[in-house]
Coordinates of C-alpha atoms and ligand atoms in Angstrom, one line a residue:
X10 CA 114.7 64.1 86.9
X11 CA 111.2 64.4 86.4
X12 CA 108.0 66.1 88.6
X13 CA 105.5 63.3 90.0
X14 CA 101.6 63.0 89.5
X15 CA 101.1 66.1 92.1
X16 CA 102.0 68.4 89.3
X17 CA 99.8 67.6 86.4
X18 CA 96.9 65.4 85.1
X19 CA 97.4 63.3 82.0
X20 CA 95.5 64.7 79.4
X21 CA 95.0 63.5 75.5
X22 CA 94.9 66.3 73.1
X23 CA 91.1 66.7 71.5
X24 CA 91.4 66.4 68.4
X25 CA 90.8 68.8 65.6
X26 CA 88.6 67.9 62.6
X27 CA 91.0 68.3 59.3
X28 CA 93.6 70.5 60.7
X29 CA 95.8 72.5 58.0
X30 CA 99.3 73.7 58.4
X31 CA 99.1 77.6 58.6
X32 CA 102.8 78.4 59.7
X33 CA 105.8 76.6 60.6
X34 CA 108.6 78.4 61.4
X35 CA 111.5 77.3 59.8
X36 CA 114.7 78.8 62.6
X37 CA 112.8 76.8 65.6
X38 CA 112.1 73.8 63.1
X39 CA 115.8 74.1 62.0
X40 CA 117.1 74.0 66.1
X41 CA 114.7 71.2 66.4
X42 CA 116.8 69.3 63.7
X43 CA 113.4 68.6 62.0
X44 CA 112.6 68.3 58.3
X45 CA 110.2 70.7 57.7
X46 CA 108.3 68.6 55.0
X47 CA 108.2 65.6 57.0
X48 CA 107.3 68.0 60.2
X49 CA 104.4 69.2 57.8
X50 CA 103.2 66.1 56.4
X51 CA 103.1 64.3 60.1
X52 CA 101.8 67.4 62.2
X53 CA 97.8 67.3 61.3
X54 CA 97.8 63.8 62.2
X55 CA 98.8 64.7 65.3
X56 CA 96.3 67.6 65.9
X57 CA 93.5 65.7 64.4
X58 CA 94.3 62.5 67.2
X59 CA 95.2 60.3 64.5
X60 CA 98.5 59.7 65.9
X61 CA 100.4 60.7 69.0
X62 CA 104.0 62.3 68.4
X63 CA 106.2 59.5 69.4
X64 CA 107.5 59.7 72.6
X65 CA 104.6 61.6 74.5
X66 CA 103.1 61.4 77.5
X67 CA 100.9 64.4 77.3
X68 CA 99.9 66.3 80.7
X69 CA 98.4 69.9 81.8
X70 CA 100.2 71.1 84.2
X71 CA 98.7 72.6 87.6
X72 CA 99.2 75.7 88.5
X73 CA 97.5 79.1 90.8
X74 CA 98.1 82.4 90.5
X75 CA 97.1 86.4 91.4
X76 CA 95.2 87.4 88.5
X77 CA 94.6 91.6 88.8
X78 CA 95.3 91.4 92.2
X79 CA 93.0 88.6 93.0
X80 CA 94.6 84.9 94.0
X81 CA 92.8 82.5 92.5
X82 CA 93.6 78.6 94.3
X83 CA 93.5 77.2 91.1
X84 CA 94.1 77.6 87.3
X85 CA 96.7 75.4 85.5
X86 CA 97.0 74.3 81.8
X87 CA 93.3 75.1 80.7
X88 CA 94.3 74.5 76.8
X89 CA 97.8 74.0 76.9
X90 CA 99.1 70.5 76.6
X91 CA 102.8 69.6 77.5
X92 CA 103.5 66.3 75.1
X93 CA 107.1 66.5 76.7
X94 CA 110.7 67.2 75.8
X95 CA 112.8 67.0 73.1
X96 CA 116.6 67.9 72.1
X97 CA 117.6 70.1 70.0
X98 CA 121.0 70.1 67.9
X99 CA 122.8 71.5 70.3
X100 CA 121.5 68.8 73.4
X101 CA 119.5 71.5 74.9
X102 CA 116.0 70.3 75.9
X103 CA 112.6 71.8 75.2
X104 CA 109.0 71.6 76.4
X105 CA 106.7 71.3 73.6
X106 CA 103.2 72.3 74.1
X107 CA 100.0 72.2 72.3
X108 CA 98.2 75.5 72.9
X109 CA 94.6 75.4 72.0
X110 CA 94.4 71.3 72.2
X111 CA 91.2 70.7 74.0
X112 CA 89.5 71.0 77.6
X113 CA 91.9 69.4 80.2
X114 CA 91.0 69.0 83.8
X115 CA 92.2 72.8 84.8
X116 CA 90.0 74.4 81.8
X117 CA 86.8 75.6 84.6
X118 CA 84.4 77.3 82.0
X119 CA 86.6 77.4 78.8
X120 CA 86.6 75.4 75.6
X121 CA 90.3 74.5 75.8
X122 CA 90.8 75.9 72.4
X123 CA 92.2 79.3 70.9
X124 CA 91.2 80.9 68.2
X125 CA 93.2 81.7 64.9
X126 CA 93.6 85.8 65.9
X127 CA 95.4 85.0 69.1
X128 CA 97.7 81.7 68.0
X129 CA 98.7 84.2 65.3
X130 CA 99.3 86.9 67.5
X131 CA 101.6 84.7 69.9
X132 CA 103.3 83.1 67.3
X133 CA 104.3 85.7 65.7
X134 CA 105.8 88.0 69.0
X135 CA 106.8 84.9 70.5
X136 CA 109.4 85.2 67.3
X137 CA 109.7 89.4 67.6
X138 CA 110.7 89.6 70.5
X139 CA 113.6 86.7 70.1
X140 CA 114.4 88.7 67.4
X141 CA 114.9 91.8 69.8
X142 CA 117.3 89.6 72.0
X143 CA 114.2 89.4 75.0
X144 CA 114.0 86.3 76.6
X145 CA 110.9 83.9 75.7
X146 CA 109.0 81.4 74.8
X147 CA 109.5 80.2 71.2
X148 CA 107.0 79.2 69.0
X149 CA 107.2 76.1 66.4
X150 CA 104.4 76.1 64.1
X151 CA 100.4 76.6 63.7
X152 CA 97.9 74.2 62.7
X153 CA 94.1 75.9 61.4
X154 CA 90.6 74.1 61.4
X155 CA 87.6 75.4 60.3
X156 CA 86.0 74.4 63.1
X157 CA 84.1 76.9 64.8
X158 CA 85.0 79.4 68.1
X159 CA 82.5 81.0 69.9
X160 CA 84.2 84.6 71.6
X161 CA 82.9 87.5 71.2
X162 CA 82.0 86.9 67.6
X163 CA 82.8 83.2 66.0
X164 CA 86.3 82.1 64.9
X165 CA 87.8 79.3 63.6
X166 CA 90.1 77.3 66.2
X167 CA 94.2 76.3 65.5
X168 CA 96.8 75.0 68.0
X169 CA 100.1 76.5 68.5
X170 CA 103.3 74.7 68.8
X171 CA 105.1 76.9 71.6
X172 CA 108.3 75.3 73.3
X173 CA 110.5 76.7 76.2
X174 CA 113.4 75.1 78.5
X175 CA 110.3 75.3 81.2
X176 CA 107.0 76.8 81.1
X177 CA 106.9 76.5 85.6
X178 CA 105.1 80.2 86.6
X179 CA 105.3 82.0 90.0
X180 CA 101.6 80.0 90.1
X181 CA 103.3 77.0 90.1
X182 CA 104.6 77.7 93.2
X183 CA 102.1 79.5 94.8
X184 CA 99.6 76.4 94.6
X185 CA 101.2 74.2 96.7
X186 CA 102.3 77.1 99.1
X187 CA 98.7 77.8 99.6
X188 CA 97.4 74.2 99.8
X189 CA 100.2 73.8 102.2
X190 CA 101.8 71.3 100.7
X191 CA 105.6 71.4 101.5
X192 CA 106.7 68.8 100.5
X193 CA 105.5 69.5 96.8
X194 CA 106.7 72.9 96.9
X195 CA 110.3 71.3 97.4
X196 CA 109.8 69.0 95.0
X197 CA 109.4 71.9 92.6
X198 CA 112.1 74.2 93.9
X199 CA 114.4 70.9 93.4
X200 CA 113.0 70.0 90.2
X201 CA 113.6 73.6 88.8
X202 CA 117.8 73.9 91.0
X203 CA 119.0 70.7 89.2
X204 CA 117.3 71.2 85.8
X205 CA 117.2 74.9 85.6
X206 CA 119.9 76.7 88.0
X207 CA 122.5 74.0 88.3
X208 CA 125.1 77.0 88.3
X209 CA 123.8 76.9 91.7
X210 CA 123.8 74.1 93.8
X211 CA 126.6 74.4 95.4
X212 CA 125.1 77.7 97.3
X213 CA 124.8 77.5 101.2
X214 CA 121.1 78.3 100.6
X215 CA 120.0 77.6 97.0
X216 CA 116.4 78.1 97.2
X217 CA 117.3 81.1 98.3
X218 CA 119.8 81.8 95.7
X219 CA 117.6 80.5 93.0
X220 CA 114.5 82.9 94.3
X221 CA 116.9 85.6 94.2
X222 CA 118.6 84.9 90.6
X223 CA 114.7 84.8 89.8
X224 CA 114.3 88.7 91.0
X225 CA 117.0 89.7 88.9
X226 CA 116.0 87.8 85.8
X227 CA 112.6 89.5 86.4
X228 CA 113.9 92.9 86.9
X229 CA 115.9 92.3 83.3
X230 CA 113.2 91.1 81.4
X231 CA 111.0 93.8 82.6
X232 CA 113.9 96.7 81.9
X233 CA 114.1 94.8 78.2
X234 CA 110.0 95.3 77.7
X235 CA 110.1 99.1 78.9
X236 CA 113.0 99.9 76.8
X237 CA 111.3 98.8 73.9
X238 CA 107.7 99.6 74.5
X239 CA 106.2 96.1 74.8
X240 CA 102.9 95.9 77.1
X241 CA 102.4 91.8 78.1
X242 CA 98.5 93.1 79.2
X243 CA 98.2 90.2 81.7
X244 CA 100.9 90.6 84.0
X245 CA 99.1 88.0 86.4
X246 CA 101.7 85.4 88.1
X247 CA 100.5 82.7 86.5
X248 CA 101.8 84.4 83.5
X249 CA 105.2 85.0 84.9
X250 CA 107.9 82.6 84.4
X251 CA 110.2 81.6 86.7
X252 CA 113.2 81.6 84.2
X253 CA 112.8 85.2 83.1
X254 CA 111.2 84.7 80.0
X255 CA 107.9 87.0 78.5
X256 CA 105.2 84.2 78.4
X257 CA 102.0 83.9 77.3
X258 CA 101.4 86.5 74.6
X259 CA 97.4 88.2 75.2
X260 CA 96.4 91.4 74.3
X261 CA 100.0 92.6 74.4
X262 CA 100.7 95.7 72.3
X263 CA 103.8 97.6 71.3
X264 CA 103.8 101.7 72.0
X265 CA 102.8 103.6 69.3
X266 CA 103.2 107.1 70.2
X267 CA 104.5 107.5 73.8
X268 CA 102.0 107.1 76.5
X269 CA 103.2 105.7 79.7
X270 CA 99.7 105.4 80.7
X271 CA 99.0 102.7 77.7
X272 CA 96.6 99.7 78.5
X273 CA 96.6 97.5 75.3
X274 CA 94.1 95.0 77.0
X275 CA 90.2 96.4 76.7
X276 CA 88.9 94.2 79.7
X277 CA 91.6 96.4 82.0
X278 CA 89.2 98.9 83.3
X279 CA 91.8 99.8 86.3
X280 CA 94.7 100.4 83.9
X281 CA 96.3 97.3 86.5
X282 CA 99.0 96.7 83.7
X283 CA 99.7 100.0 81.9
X284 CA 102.4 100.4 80.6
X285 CA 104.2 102.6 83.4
X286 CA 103.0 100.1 85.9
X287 CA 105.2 97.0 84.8
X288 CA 108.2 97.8 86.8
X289 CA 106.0 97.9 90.3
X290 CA 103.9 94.5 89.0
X291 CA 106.9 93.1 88.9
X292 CA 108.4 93.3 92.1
X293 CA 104.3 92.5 93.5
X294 CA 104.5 89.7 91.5
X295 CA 107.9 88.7 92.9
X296 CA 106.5 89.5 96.6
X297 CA 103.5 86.7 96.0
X298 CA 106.4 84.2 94.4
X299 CA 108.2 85.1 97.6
X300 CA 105.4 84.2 100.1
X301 CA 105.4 81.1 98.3
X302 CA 109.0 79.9 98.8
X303 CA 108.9 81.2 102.6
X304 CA 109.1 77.4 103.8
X305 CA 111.7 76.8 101.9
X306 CA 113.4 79.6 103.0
X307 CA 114.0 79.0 106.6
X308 CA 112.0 76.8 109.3
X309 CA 111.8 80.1 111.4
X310 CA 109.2 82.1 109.8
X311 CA 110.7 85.6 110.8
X312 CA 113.8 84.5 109.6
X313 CA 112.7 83.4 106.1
X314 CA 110.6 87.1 105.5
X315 CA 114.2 88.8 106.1
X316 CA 116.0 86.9 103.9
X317 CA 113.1 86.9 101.1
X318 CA 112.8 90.8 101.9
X319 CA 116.7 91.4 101.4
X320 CA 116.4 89.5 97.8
X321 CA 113.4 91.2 96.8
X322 CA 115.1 94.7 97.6
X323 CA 117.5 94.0 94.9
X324 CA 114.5 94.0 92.7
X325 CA 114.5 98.1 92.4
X326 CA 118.4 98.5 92.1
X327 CA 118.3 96.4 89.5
X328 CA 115.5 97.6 87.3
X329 CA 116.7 101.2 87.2
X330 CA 120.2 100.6 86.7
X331 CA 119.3 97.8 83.6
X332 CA 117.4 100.8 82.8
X333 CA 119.0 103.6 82.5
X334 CA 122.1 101.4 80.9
X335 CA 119.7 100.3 78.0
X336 CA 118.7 104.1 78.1
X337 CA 122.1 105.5 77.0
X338 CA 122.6 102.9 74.6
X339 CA 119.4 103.8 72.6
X340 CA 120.4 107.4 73.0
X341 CA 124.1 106.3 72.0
X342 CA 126.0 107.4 75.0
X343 CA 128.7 105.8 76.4
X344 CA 129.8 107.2 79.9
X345 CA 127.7 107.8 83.0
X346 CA 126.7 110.8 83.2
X347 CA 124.7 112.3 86.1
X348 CA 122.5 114.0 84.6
X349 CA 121.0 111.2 82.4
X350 CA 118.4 110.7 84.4
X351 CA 116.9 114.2 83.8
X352 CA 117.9 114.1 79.6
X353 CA 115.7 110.9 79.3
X354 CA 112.8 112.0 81.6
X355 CA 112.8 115.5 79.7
X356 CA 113.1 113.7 76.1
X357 CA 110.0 110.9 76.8
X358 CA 108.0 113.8 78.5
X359 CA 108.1 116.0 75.6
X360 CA 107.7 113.1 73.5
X361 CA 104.7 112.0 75.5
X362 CA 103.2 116.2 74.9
X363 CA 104.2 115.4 71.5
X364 CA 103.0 112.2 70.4
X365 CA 105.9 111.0 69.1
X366 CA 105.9 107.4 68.2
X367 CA 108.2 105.7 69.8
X368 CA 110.1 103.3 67.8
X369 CA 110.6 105.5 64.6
X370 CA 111.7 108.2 66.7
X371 CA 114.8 106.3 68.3
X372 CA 115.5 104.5 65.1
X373 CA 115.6 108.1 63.3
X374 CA 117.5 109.9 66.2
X375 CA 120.5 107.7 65.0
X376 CA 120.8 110.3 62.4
X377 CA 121.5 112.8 64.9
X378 CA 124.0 115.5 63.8
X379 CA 126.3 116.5 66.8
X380 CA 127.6 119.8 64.8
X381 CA 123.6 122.0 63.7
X382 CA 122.2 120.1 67.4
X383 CA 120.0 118.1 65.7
X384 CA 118.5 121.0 63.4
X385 CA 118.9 118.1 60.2
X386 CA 117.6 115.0 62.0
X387 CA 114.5 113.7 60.2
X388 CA 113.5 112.4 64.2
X389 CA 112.5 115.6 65.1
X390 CA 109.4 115.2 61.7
X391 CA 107.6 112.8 64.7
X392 CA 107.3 115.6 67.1
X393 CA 104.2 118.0 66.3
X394 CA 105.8 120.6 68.3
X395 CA 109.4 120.8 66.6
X396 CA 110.5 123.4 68.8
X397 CA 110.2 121.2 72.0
X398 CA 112.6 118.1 70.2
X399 CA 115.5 121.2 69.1
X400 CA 115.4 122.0 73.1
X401 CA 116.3 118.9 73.7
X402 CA 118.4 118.6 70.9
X403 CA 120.7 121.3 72.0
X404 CA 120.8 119.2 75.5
X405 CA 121.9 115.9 74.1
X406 CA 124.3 117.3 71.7
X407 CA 126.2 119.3 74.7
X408 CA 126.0 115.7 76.1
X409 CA 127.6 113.8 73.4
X410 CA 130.5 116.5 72.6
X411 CA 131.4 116.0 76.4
X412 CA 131.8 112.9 75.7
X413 CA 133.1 113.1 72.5
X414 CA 131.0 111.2 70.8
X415 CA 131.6 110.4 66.6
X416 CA 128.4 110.9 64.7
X417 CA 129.2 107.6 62.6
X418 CA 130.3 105.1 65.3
X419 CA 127.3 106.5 67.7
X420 CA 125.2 105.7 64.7
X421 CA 126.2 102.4 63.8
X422 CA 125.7 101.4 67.7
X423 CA 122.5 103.1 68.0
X424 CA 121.2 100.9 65.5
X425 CA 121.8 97.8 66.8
X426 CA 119.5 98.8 70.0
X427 CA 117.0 100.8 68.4
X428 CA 115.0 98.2 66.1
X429 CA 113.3 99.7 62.6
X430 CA 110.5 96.8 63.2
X431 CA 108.4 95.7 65.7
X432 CA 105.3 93.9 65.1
X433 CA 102.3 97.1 65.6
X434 CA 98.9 95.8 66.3
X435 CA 98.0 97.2 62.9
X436 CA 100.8 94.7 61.5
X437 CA 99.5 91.3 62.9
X438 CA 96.3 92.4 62.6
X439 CA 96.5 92.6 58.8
X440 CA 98.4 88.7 58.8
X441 CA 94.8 88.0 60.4
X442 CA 92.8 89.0 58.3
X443 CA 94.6 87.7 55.5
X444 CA 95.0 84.4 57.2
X445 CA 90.7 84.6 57.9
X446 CA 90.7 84.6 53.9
X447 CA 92.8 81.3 53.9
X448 CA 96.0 83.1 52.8
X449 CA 98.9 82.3 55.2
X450 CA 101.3 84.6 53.4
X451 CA 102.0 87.4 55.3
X452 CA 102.3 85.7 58.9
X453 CA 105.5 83.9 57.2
X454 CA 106.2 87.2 55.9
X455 CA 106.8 89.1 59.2
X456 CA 108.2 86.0 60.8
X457 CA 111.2 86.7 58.6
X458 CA 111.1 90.7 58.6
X459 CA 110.8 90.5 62.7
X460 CA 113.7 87.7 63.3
X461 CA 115.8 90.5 61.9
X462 CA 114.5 93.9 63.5
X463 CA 117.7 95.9 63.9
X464 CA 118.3 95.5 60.0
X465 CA 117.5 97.8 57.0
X466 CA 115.3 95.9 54.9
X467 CA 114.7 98.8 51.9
X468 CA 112.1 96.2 50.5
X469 CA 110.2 96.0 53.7
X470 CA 110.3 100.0 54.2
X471 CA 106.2 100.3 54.4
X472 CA 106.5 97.8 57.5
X473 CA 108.2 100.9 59.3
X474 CA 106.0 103.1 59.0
X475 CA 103.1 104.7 61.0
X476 CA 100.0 102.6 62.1
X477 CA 97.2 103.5 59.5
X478 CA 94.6 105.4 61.8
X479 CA 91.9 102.2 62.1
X480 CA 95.2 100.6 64.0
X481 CA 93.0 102.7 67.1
X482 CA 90.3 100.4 66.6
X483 CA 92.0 97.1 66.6
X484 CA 90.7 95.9 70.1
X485 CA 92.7 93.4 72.1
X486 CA 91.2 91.3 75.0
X487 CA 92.0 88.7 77.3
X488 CA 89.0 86.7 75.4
X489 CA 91.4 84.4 73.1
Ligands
AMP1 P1 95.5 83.4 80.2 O1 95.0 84.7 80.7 O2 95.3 83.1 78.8 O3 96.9 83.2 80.6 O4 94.6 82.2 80.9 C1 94.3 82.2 82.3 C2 93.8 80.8 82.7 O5 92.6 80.5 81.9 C3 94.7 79.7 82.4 O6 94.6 78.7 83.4 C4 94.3 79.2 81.1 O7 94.6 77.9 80.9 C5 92.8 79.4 81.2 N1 92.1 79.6 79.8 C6 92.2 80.6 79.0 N2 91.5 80.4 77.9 C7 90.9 79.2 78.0 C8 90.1 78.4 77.2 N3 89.6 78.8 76.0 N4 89.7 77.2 77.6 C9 90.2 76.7 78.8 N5 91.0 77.4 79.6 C10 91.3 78.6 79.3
MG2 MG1 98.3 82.2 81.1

């Protein structure tokens, strides 16, 4: 089952003059079944157009999309190149795209290359957040030139290996909605059923069904980023996939200290995609996908808003119970309790009075002492105002007696939710600039600290601690 000439342009990769390996990552490579010194040896060939990968037939894909708001009629694959699919050891199939290959027919005013700062920076939290169990895009390898970038300042481009089951976006949809094109939009939503949600073909209405398994996959994904402080920065829904997975990595940022009102990407004036906001993007995101699939929906137009409206109420449900579950877990509870609601609100609130930073705090809170309330726990060192975390403290330790909750066992669970690293701005930013001086070493570095986040690593200890203050520089844009 394949998509036909409606959906994509071919495209040959441009090639890059003497392209280098900087990174290949050797899990993805492994899953692959590929040797990683014959990957190595073969790979600048392929990014400097000496050779085409066997096997490929390499496209952009088309695509539209709402970007802050606005729709645009047309984007699609601007530097990404799809050379096609392969198996992995297990039978499973994978896209493989080029990111950063050259201009392609959907590139408008861009260059169709990316620059070494953001193919590390996707790379790398492509790989941190698999490591935290959140659906996404993978990423393979990265190839370096010293040819030359113009952004803001000049940089030197490299193409990223990136690989997913699909890379189809809400945009994908919404192009052939708006063009009024039917028949393609079918084509897609049939496409996407038997490759992608044959679990549900058998359903009286599977569009429907699959639209619907798309809201909840949404509302999961999204409950994952909040509960572990990610920002995406350009929640736009041609950045959205339609399987549920995080995809295409920007000026994304992890929290430091607490700050629901966080924008980690410069060029968002409005603060469309702070932080707090990424639960409510998401179900407008899911409202434009919807408007999309109407036709496929139902013939009778009425008929096809209810049944897209009842789907998309699920949206909310879903969110805040995936929510507040992944809540008590970091917190260590086990029952349902009421008032949970109002011990999370009052703990993030003080620790957003307090700037507390986030990950260190729930990683230390593990330590928490049920018998002195807390007085011991090294968590409450991240709170300036110490007095505001033993409040609380005396709260949650009335919670976890009723419960009767073991200090060791609560411990040993909290850690497996609450990860020790995540991959701070200040961190990748470092593996740049290293990387700018021609030393790869770190990227490969945190590649293998991150794909294990929930674990002590007492040799990687300075990798857990607090962003260095010139981390409040570091300035992320959508400029990549
Ligand atoms: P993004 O915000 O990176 O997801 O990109 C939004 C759109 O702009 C997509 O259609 C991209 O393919 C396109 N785009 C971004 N950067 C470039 C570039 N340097 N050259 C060509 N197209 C680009
Ligand atoms: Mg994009």
């Amino acid at each position: 089952c394949s998509l036909g000439e409606a959906f994509y342009c071919r495209v040959s990769p441009e090639p890059l003059p003497d392209p280098y390996l900087i990174s290949m990552n050797p899990v993805t490579a492994g899953m692959l079944g590929l040797d990683t010194q014959v990957f190595a040896s073969q790979l600048p060939d392929w990014i400097s157009g000496n050779r085409v990968p066997p096997g490929a037939d390499p496209v952009a894909m088309l695509y539209a999309g709402h970007q802050f708001g606005h729709f645009v009629p047309q984007l699609g694959d601007g530097r990404a190149i799809l050379l096609g699919e392969v198996k992995d050891t297990e039978g499973r199939l994978w896209e493989l795209q080029l990111k950063g290959a050259g201009v392609t027919p959907y590139s408008r005013s861009g260059d169709g290359r990316a620059v070494l700062r953001s193919t590390i920076r996707e790379y790398l939290c492509s790989e941190a957040m698999h490591g935290l169990g959140i659906p996404t895009t993978r990423a393979l390898c990265i190839t370096g030139s010293d040819e030359e970038v113009y952004r803001e300042q000049i940089e030197t481009a490299a193409v990223l290996v990136r690989m997913a089951p699909s890379h189809v976006r809400f945009g994908s949809f919404e192009v052939f909605y708006h063009r009024n094109q039917h028949d393609a939009l079918q084509e897609l939503a049939d496409y996407m059923l038997t490759r992608h949600f044959p679990h549900l073909a058998d359903q009286a209405q599977p569009y429907l069904a699959m639209f619907s398994e798309v809201v909840l996959r949404t509302a999961s994904l999204i409950s994952q980023w909040q509960l572990v402080g990610f920002a995406h920065g350009v929640m736009n829904t041609d950045n959205m996939s339609l399987l549920g997975l995080t995809l295409d990595y920007g000026p994304y940022g992890f929290l430091d200290s607490y700050d629901p009102d966080f924008v980690c990407n410069h060029s968002d004036h409005e603060g469309r995609y702070a932080f707090s906001r990424q639960p409510v993007i998401g179900h407008w995101n899911l409202t434009c996908l919807a408007q999309a699939m109407l036709p496929l929906f139902s013939g009778d137009p009425d008929a096809a808003v209810e049944m897209a409206q009842a789907r998309l109420d699920t949206y909310e449900p879903a969110f805040v119970q995936a929510y507040a579950d992944g809540m008590r877990a970091k917190l260590g509870l086990k029952e349902k309790h009421r008032k949970d609601h109002a011990l999370v609100t009052d703990l993030l609130q003080k620790m957003q009075v307090s700037q507390v930073d986030y990950t260190r705090f729930f990683r230390a809170l593990a330590d928490f002492r049920m018998q002195d309330a807390g007085r011991s726990c090294v968590a409450a060192d991240e709170f300036v105002d110490r007095d505001a975390f033993h409040a609380w403290g005396r709260i949650y330790a009335a919670r976890l007696t009723q419960e009767n909750s073991q200090d060791e066992a609560r411990a040993r669970a909290m850690r497996w939710v609450n990860p020790k690293y995540i991959l701070r701005n200040s961190l990748a930013q470092q593996a740049i600039e290293k990387a700018e001086n021609k030393d790869f070493s770190e990227i490969d570095r945190l590649l293998q600290l991150l794909s294990r986040p929930f674990d002590e690593q007492p040799e990687n200890e300075e990798y857990a601690a607090l962003p260095p203050d010139w981390a409040e520089k570091i300035s992320v844009s959508c400029s990549s």
